[in-house]
Tab-separated table of C-alpha atoms in Angstrom:
chain	number	residue	atom	x	y	z
F	1	MET	CA	56.667	147.443	42.872
F	2	PHE	CA	60.208	148.605	42.085
F	3	GLU	CA	59.003	152.178	41.743
F	4	TYR	CA	57.336	151.966	45.155
F	5	ILE	CA	60.573	150.694	46.723
F	6	VAL	CA	62.620	153.470	45.127
F	7	ASN	CA	60.074	156.075	46.261
F	8	HIS	CA	60.213	154.695	49.796
F	9	PHE	CA	63.975	155.155	50.007
F	10	ASN	CA	63.784	158.558	48.334
F	11	ARG	CA	61.301	159.713	51.004
F	12	GLN	CA	63.752	158.584	53.696
F	13	ILE	CA	66.626	160.414	52.026
F	14	ASP	CA	64.495	163.545	51.577
F	15	THR	CA	63.427	163.461	55.237
F	16	ALA	CA	67.053	163.257	56.371
F	17	ALA	CA	68.207	165.979	53.978
F	18	ILE	CA	65.413	168.383	54.919
F	19	ASN	CA	66.008	167.986	58.657
F	20	THR	CA	69.810	167.946	58.781
F	21	GLU	CA	70.338	171.680	59.169
F	22	SER	CA	67.552	172.304	61.664
F	23	LEU	CA	68.269	169.251	63.841
F	24	THR	CA	72.088	169.461	64.005
F	25	PRO	CA	72.333	172.052	66.831
F	26	MET	CA	69.655	170.228	68.836
F	27	ILE	CA	71.463	166.900	68.366
F	28	ALA	CA	74.809	168.355	69.457
F	29	GLU	CA	73.259	169.828	72.616
F	30	ALA	CA	71.410	166.582	73.396
F	31	ALA	CA	74.527	164.443	72.872
F	32	THR	CA	76.548	166.651	75.219
F	33	LEU	CA	73.879	166.391	77.916
F	34	LEU	CA	73.532	162.627	77.425
F	35	ALA	CA	77.284	162.050	77.717
F	36	SER	CA	77.539	164.174	80.851
F	37	LYS	CA	74.668	162.321	82.524
F	38	LEU	CA	75.981	158.894	81.495
F	39	GLY	CA	79.245	159.782	83.206
F	40	GLN	CA	77.379	160.461	86.457
F	41	GLY	CA	74.082	158.614	86.653
F	42	CYS	CA	71.446	156.502	84.937
F	43	VAL	CA	69.346	157.173	81.848
F	44	PHE	CA	65.634	156.463	82.205
F	45	GLY	CA	64.025	156.146	78.777
F	46	VAL	CA	60.242	156.390	78.450
F	47	SER	CA	58.084	156.277	75.347
F	48	SER	CA	54.579	156.305	74.019
F	49	ASP	CA	53.314	153.094	72.461
F	50	GLN	CA	53.988	154.407	68.953
F	51	ALA	CA	57.585	155.317	69.858
F	52	PHE	CA	58.275	152.052	71.715
F	53	ALA	CA	60.975	150.918	69.283
F	54	ALA	CA	63.008	154.123	69.734
F	55	GLY	CA	62.965	153.886	73.532
F	56	PHE	CA	63.790	150.198	73.450
F	57	GLU	CA	66.664	150.867	71.045
F	58	LEU	CA	68.125	153.519	73.364
F	59	ASN	CA	68.153	151.032	76.228
F	60	ARG	CA	69.634	148.277	74.036
F	61	LEU	CA	72.412	150.525	72.788
F	62	LEU	CA	73.305	151.880	76.225
F	63	LEU	CA	73.360	148.424	77.758
F	64	ASN	CA	75.665	147.548	74.884
F	65	LEU	CA	73.809	144.541	73.634
F	66	HIS	CA	75.328	145.016	70.177
F	67	SER	CA	79.052	144.652	70.928
F	68	GLN	CA	81.527	144.073	73.708
F	69	GLN	CA	83.913	146.959	72.963
F	70	ARG	CA	82.845	149.074	75.963
F	71	PRO	CA	81.150	148.559	79.301
F	72	SER	CA	77.386	148.752	79.589
F	73	LEU	CA	76.042	152.157	80.546
F	74	PRO	CA	73.276	152.458	83.153
F	75	SER	CA	69.864	152.524	81.501
F	76	VAL	CA	66.232	151.694	82.284
F	77	PHE	CA	63.419	151.679	79.721
F	78	LEU	CA	59.694	151.998	80.401
F	79	ASN	CA	56.819	152.203	77.948
F	80	SER	CA	53.832	154.440	78.758
F	81	ASN	CA	51.527	151.505	78.004
F	82	GLN	CA	52.708	150.114	81.341
F	83	PHE	CA	51.221	153.124	83.109
F	84	GLY	CA	47.553	152.591	82.251
F	85	HIS	CA	44.977	154.710	84.027
F	86	ALA	CA	45.414	158.090	85.714
F	87	GLN	CA	45.883	156.574	89.187
F	88	THR	CA	48.638	154.341	87.884
F	89	ILE	CA	50.318	157.295	86.168
F	90	ASP	CA	50.328	159.278	89.404
F	91	SER	CA	51.630	156.310	91.402
F	92	TYR	CA	54.293	155.604	88.820
F	93	ALA	CA	55.388	159.248	88.671
F	94	GLN	CA	55.656	159.348	92.468
F	95	ALA	CA	57.718	156.148	92.527
F	96	LEU	CA	59.975	157.437	89.768
F	97	ALA	CA	60.389	160.721	91.659
F	98	HIS	CA	61.930	158.727	94.510
F	99	MET	CA	64.192	156.754	92.144
F	100	LEU	CA	65.520	159.597	90.018
F	101	LYS	CA	68.536	161.485	91.310
F	102	HIS	CA	69.837	164.850	90.160
F	103	GLU	CA	72.628	163.152	88.190
F	104	ASP	CA	70.148	160.963	86.270
F	105	MET	CA	68.426	161.805	83.017
F	106	LEU	CA	64.950	161.190	81.649
F	107	VAL	CA	64.695	160.634	77.878
F	108	ILE	CA	61.166	160.945	76.496
F	109	PHE	CA	60.218	159.600	73.052
F	110	SER	CA	56.811	160.781	71.891
F	111	SER	CA	54.759	160.389	68.748
F	112	SER	CA	52.578	163.463	69.406
F	113	GLY	CA	53.961	165.480	72.325
F	114	GLU	CA	50.564	165.155	74.001
F	115	GLU	CA	50.509	161.740	75.752
F	116	LYS	CA	49.301	162.213	79.356
F	117	PRO	CA	51.750	159.756	80.957
F	118	LEU	CA	54.669	161.432	79.202
F	119	LEU	CA	53.409	164.896	80.142
F	120	ALA	CA	53.283	163.770	83.782
F	121	LEU	CA	56.858	162.507	83.588
F	122	ALA	CA	58.106	165.671	81.869
F	123	GLU	CA	56.507	167.707	84.639
F	124	LEU	CA	58.068	165.401	87.240
F	125	SER	CA	61.520	165.968	85.746
F	126	GLN	CA	61.044	169.731	85.897
F	127	ASN	CA	59.677	169.735	89.442
F	128	ASN	CA	62.584	167.597	90.678
F	129	MET	CA	65.330	169.333	88.665
F	130	ILE	CA	66.100	166.179	86.662
F	131	SER	CA	67.606	166.697	83.219
F	132	CYS	CA	65.259	165.697	80.447
F	133	LEU	CA	65.804	165.012	76.765
F	134	TYR	CA	62.680	165.078	74.619
F	135	ILE	CA	62.672	163.552	71.126
F	136	GLY	CA	59.454	164.027	69.209
F	137	PRO	CA	57.125	166.526	67.545
F	138	ASN	CA	56.272	169.927	68.953
F	139	GLY	CA	53.519	169.661	71.555
F	140	SER	CA	52.563	170.229	75.181
F	141	ILE	CA	55.667	168.400	76.420
F	142	THR	CA	57.935	170.953	74.743
F	143	LYS	CA	56.152	173.778	76.562
F	144	LEU	CA	56.738	172.101	79.950
F	145	LEU	CA	60.490	171.743	79.613
F	146	ASP	CA	62.842	174.498	80.716
F	147	GLN	CA	66.371	175.578	79.793
F	148	SER	CA	68.009	172.709	81.724
F	149	SER	CA	66.377	170.229	79.366
F	150	SER	CA	67.272	169.414	75.812
F	151	GLN	CA	64.808	168.931	72.985
F	152	ILE	CA	65.037	167.490	69.510
F	153	ILE	CA	61.853	168.745	67.910
F	154	ILE	CA	61.024	166.671	64.856
F	155	PRO	CA	58.893	168.384	62.207
F	156	SER	CA	55.486	166.885	61.525
F	157	MET	CA	55.658	163.736	59.440
F	158	THR	CA	54.009	160.337	59.117
F	159	ALA	CA	54.218	158.032	62.133
F	160	ASN	CA	56.553	155.617	60.330
F	161	ASN	CA	58.959	158.368	59.245
F	162	LEU	CA	58.900	159.863	62.749
F	163	LEU	CA	59.784	156.535	64.343
F	164	GLN	CA	62.556	155.870	61.819
F	165	LEU	CA	64.049	159.284	62.497
F	166	GLN	CA	63.794	158.761	66.279
F	167	ILE	CA	65.665	155.455	65.967
F	168	SER	CA	68.297	157.011	63.712
F	169	LEU	CA	68.750	159.898	66.153
F	170	THR	CA	69.067	157.419	69.022
F	171	HIS	CA	71.942	155.661	67.270
F	172	LEU	CA	73.642	158.968	66.543
F	173	LEU	CA	73.232	160.251	70.120
F	174	VAL	CA	74.677	157.078	71.628
F	175	GLU	CA	77.601	157.125	69.177
F	176	LEU	CA	78.344	160.760	70.057
F	177	ALA	CA	78.110	159.973	73.780
F	178	GLU	CA	80.498	157.031	73.315
F	179	ILE	CA	82.990	159.273	71.536
F	180	SER	CA	82.766	161.764	74.382
F	181	LEU	CA	83.064	159.134	77.103
F	182	PHE	CA	85.561	156.750	75.546
F	183	GLY	CA	87.565	159.063	73.299
F	184	ALA	CA	87.039	157.516	69.884
F	185	ASN	CA	84.394	156.070	67.629
F	186	ILE	CA	84.512	152.445	68.742
F	187	HIS	CA	82.357	151.328	65.810
F	188	GLU	CA	84.848	152.166	63.063
């Protein structure tokens, strides 16, 4: 059992070490975009079922449910499981198109890059010139997004490791946005 525990942590450390160099420029770009949008509008986080925890964590962190050292930042979180069938996806995308403003941002967490509801929302962001941040593996969503969007493409890995990395990246992005918006790391 002890060996299994050690191997588990070693896999996590290896995943972080392997991805540090390739993800750093993407993270810096995403954090800059996130901070600029938080200074102007609202962040709408959406996720697939498998990435639910990462999307929920983004919303929790932005609403500042972990400390009282800064004001809450505007955030809404929706899970693609709420969308259901194709008609519901279309209706939801249309409603969101009316809610989203140019100064808002859509953050998409995906476990495959292929989920139909998330593809519809990525397309909606592009058609309405809404900034989008995608965090997940390479897939159809990445092909839809243009230069005005930011992407953190996570190399293929197990679902658990992907979700853990998405949550870790979420914490890092919010911390970097806080530093940009409030001038210092308020968690030190």
